mmCIF file of C-alpha atoms and ligand atoms in Angstrom:
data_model
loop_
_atom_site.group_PDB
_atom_site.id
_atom_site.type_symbol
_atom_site.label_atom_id
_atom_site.label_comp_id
_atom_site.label_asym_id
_atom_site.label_seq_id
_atom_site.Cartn_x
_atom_site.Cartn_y
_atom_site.Cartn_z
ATOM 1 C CA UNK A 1 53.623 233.385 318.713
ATOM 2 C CA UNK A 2 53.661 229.697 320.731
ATOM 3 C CA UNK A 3 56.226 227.456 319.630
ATOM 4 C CA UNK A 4 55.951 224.426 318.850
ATOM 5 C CA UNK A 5 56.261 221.740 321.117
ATOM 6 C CA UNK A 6 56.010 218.000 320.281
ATOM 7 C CA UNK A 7 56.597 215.356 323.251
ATOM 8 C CA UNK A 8 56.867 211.673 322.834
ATOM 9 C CA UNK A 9 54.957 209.320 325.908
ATOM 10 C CA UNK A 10 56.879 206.265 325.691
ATOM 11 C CA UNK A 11 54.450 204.595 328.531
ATOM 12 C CA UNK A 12 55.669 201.176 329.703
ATOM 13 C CA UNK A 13 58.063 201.167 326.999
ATOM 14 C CA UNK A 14 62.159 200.838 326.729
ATOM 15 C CA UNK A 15 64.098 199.372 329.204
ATOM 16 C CA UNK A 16 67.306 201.196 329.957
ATOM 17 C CA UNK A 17 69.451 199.357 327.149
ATOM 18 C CA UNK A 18 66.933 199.947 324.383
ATOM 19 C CA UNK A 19 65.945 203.567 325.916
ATOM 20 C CA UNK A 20 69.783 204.619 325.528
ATOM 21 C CA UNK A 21 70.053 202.802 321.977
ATOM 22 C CA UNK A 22 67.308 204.917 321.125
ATOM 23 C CA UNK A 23 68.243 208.025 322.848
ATOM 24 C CA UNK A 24 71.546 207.984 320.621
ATOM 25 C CA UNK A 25 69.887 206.971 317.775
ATOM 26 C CA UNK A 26 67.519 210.159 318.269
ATOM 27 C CA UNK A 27 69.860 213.147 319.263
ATOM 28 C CA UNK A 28 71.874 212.142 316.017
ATOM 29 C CA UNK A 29 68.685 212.277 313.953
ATOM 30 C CA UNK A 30 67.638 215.317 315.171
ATOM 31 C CA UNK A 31 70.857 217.114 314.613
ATOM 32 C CA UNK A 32 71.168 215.772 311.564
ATOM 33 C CA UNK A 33 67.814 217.197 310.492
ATOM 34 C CA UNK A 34 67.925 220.938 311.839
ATOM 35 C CA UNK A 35 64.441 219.957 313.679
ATOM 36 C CA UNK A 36 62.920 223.314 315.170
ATOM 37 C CA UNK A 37 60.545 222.555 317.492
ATOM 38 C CA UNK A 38 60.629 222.656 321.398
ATOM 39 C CA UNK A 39 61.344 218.620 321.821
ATOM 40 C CA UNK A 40 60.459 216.151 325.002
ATOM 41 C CA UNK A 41 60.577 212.191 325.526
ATOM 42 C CA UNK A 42 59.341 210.524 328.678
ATOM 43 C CA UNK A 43 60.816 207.162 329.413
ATOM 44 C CA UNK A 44 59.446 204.691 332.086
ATOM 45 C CA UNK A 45 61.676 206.017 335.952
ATOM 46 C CA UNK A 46 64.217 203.233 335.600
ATOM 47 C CA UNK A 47 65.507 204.545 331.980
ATOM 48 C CA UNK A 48 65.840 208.273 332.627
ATOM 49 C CA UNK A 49 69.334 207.955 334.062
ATOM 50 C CA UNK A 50 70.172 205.913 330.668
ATOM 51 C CA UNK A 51 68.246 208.647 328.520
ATOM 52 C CA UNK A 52 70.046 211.529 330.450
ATOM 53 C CA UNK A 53 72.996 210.487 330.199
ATOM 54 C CA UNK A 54 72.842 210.488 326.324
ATOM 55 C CA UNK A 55 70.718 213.735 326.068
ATOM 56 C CA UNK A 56 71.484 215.703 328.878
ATOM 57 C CA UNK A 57 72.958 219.026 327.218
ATOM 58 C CA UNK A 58 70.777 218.147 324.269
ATOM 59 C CA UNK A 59 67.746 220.433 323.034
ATOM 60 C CA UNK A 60 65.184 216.958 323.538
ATOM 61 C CA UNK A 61 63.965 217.417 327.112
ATOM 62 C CA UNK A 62 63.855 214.367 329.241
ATOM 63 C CA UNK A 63 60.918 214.160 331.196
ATOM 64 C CA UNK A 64 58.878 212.126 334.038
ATOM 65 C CA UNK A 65 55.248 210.372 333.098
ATOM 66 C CA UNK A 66 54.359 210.618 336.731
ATOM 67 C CA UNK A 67 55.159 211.324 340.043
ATOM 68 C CA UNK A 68 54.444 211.154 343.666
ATOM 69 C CA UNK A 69 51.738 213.795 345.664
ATOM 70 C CA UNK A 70 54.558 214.318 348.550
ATOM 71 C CA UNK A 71 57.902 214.743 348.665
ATOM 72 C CA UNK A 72 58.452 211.842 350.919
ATOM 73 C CA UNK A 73 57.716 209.882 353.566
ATOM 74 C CA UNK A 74 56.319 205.567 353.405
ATOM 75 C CA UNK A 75 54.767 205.564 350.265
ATOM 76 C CA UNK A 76 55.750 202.466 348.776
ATOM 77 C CA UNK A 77 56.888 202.649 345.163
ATOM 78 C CA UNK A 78 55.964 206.292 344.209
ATOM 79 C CA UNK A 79 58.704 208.675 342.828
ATOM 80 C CA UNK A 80 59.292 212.125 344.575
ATOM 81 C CA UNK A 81 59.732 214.832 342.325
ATOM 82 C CA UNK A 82 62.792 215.863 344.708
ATOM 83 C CA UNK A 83 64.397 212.699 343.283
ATOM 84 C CA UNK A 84 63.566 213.382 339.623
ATOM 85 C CA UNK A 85 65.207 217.115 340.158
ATOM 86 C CA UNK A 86 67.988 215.603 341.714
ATOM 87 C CA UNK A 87 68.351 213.844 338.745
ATOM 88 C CA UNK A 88 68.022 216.725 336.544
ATOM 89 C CA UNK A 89 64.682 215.949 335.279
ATOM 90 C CA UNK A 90 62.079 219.243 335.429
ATOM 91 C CA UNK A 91 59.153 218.135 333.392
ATOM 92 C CA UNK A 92 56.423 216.012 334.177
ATOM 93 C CA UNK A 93 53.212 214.651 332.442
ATOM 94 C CA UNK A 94 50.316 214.188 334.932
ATOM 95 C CA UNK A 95 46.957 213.059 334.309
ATOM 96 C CA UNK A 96 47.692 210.898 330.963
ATOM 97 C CA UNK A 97 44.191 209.098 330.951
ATOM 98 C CA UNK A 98 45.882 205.864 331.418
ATOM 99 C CA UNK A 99 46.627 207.341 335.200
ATOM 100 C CA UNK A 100 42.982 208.220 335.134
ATOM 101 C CA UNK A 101 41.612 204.685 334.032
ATOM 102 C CA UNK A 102 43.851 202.067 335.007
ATOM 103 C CA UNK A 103 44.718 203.978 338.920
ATOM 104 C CA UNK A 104 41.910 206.151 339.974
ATOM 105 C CA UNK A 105 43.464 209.315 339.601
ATOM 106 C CA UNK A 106 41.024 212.224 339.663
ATOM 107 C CA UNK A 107 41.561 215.433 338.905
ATOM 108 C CA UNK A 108 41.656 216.420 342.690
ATOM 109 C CA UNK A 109 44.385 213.783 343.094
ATOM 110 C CA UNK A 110 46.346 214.929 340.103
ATOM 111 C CA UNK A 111 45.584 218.644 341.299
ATOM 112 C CA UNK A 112 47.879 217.825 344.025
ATOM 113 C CA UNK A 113 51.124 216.543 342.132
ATOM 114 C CA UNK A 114 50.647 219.567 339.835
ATOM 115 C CA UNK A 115 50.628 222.260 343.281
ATOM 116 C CA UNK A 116 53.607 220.212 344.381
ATOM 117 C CA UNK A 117 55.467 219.991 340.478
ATOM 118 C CA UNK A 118 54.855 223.680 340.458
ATOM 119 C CA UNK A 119 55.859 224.354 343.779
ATOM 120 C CA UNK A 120 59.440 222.913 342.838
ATOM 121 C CA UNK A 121 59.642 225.033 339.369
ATOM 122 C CA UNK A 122 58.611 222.058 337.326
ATOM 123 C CA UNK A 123 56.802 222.343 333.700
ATOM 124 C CA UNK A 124 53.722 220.443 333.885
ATOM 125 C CA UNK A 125 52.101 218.726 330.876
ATOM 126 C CA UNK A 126 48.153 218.265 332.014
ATOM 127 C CA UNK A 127 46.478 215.875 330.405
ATOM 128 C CA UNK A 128 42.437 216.229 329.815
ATOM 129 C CA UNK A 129 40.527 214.534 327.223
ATOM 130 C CA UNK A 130 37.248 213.019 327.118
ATOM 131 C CA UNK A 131 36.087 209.079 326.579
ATOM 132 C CA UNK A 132 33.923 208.083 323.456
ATOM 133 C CA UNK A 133 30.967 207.910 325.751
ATOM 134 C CA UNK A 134 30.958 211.604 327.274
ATOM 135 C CA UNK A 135 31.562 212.854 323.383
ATOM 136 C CA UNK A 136 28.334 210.832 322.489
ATOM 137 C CA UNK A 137 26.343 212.019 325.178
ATOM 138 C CA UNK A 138 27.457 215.373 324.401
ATOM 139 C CA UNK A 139 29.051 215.988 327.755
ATOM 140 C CA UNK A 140 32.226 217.075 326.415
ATOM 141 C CA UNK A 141 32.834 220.669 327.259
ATOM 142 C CA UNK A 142 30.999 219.600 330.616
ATOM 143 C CA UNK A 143 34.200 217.420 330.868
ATOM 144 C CA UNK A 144 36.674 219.308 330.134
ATOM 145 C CA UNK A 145 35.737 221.958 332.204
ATOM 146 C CA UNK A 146 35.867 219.754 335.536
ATOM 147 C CA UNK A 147 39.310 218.596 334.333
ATOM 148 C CA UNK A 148 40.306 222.014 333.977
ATOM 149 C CA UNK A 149 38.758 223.610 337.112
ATOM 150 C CA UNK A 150 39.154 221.438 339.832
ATOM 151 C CA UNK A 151 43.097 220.307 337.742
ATOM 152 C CA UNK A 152 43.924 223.408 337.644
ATOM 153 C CA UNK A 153 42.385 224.730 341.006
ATOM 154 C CA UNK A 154 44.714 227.309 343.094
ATOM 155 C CA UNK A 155 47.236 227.331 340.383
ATOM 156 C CA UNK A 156 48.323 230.625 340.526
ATOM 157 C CA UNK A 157 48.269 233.060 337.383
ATOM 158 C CA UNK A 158 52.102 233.286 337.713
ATOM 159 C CA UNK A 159 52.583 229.428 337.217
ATOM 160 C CA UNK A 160 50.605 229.825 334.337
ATOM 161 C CA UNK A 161 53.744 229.898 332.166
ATOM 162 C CA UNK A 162 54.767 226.363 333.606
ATOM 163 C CA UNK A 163 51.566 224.377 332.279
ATOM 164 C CA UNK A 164 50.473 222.847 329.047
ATOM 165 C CA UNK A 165 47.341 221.642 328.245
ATOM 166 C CA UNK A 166 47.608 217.832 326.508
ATOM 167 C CA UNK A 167 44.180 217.614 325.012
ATOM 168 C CA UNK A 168 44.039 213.739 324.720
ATOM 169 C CA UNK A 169 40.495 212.547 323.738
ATOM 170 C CA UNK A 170 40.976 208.615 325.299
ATOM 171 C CA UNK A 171 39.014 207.239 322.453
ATOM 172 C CA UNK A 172 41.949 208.060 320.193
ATOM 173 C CA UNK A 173 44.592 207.333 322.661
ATOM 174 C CA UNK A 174 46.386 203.959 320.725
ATOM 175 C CA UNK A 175 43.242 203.471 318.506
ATOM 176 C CA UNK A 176 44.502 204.528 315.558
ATOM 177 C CA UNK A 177 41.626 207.117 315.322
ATOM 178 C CA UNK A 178 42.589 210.616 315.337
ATOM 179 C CA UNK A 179 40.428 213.639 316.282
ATOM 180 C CA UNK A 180 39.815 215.311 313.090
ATOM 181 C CA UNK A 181 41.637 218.409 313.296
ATOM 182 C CA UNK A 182 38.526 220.656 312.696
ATOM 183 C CA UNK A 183 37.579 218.684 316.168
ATOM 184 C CA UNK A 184 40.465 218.861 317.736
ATOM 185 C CA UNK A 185 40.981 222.936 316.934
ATOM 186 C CA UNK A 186 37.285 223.211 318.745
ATOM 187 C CA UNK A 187 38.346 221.462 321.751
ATOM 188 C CA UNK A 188 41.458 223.857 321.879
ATOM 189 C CA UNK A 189 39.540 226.667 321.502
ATOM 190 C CA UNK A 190 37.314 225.490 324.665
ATOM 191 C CA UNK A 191 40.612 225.177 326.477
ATOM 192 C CA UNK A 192 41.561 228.055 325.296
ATOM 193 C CA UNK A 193 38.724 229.809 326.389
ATOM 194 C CA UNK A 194 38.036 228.269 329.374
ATOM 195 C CA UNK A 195 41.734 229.357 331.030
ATOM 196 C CA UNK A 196 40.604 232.950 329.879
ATOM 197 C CA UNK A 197 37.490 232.744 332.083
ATOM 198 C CA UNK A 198 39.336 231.327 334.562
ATOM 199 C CA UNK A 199 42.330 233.272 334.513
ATOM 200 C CA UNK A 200 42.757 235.892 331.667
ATOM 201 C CA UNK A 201 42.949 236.287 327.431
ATOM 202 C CA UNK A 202 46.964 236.918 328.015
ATOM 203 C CA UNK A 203 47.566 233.730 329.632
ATOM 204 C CA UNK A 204 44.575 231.720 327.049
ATOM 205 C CA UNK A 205 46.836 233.525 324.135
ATOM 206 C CA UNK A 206 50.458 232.089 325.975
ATOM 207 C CA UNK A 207 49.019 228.822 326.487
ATOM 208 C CA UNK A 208 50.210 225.995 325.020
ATOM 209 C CA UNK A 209 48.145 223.203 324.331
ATOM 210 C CA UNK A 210 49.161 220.040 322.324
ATOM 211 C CA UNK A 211 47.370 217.584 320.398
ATOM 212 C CA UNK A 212 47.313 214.026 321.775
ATOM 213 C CA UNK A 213 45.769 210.703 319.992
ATOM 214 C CA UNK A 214 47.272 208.472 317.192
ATOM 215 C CA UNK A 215 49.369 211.204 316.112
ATOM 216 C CA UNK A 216 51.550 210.160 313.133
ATOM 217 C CA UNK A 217 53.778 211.417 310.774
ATOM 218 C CA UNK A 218 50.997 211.176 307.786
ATOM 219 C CA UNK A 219 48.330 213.581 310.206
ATOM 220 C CA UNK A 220 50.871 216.031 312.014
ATOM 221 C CA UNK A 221 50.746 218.236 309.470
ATOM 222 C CA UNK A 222 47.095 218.914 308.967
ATOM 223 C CA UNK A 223 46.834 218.977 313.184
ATOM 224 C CA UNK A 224 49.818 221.163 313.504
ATOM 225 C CA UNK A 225 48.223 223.529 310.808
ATOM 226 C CA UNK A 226 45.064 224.846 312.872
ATOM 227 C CA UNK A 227 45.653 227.618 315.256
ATOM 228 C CA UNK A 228 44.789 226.615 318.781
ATOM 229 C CA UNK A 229 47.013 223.067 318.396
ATOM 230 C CA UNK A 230 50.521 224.224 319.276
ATOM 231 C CA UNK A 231 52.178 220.936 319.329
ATOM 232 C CA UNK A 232 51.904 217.078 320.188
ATOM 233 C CA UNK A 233 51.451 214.581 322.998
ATOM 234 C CA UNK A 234 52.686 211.435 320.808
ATOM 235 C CA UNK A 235 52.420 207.956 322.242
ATOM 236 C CA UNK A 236 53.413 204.249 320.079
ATOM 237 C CA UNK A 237 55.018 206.899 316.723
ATOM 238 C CA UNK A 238 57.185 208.190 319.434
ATOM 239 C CA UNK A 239 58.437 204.438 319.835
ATOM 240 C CA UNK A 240 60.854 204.705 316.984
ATOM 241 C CA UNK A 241 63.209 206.929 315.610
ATOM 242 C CA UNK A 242 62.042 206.484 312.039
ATOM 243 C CA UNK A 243 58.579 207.183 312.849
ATOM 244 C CA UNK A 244 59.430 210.144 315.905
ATOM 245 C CA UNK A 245 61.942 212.467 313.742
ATOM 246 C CA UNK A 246 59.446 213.578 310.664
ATOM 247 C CA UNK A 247 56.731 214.145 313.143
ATOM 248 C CA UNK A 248 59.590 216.204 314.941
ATOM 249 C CA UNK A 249 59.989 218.433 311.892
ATOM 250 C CA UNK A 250 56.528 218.288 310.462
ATOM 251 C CA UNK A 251 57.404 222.158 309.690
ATOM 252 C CA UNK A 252 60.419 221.866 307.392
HETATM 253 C C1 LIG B 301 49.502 209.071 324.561
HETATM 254 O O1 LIG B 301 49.911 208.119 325.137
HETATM 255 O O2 LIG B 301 49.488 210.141 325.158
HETATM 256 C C2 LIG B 301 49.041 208.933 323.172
HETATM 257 C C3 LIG B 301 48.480 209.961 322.606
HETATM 258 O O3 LIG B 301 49.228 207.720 322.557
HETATM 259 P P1 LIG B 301 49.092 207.396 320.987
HETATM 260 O O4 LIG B 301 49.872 208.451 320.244
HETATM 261 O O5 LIG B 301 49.696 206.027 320.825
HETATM 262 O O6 LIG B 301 47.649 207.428 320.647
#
């Protein structure tokens, strides 16, 4: 049985102030409403000392949207994930598509941070997803499968437990359009198959993979419901508390 696990991408959102506000505002919420799912938020760097400090021996994970391919060394304005462990933070989201788009990541480049997250211990949340023009064209699996193979390449079977799959189709990232779950349960089940080929049905089964595209509180449900979507990458409803907490406990 995967649990649940629902994370909120707050991009280039929240400065410090407002991330704390928020962060208070949130761990009251959630205690308050008994939610029972594995929880995450990702602030921009600058707020995570601000969020930790609020949420720190909380259940809500704080986590990093990003981080740096080496550990360190002159490379102006990237973020070592030696400095986001020495700030307690052990979860990182690489490959959103916005990294992909806006700052030429690849998945060779990204396959780097995620060799050097895991080789610290870190949980990984790997983003893969296609644009509205490979789904047209009907390159879609073809897509997904480079993300996945050369992402994922010389991950070992034992770090296995450490990744999730975000399965973000970009034309739904912030659109407002939403995958329809039947869609969205195929695309898992490619994952899902394609991490048995490439490394076996017990680690497919383990896997899990969350949902990621204009997920609100009024669609959850109906994504949540199909069986290879085991939780939610959640972008602008993760923004505010009133609109984060019932997609947090979609299942009560
Ligand atoms: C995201 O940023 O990962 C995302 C899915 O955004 P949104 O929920 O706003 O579509």
């Amino acid at each position: 049985m995967r649990k649940a696990y629902i994370a909120g991408n707050w991009k280039m959102n929240m400065c410090p102030s407002e991330a704390k506000a928020y962060a208070q505002d949130l761990l009251k919420a959630v205690k308050e409403s008994g939610a029972d799912v594995k929880m995450m938020v990702a602030p921009p760097f600058v707020s995570i000392p601000a969020v930790l400090d609020v949420l720190k021996d909380s259940p809500i994970i704080v986590a990093a949207q990003n981080m740096a391919d080496h550990d360190s060394g002159a490379y102006t304005g990237e973020v070592s994930p030696l400095f986001l462990l020495d700030l307690g933070v052990k979860t990182v989201i690489l490959g959103h598509s916005e990294r992909r788009q806006y700052y030429g990541e690849t998945s060779a480049s990204i396959n780097k941070k995620i060799l050097l997250a895991l080789k610290h211990g870190m949980e990984v949340i790997y983003c893969v997803g296609e644009t509205l023009e490979q789904r047209e064209s009907g390159k879609l699996e073809e897509v997904l499968t480079e993300q996945l193979q050369n992402g994922l390449k010389d991950v070992k079977a034992e770090d296995m437990d450490k990744i999730v799959i975000a399965y973000e189709p970009v034309w739904a990232i912030g659109t407002g359009k939403t995958a329809t779950p039947e869609d969205a349960d195929d695309a898992h089940l490619f994952i899902r198959k394609t991490i048995e080929s490439l490394y076996s049905k017990d680690i497919a089964e383990k896997l899990i993979i969350q949902y990621g595209g204009s997920v609100k509180a009024n669609n959850v449900k109906a994504l949540m419901a199909k069986e290879n979507i085991d939780g939610a990458l959640v972008g602008g409803a993760s923004l505010k508390v009133n609109d984060f907490l019932p997609i947090l406990t979609y299942n009560k």
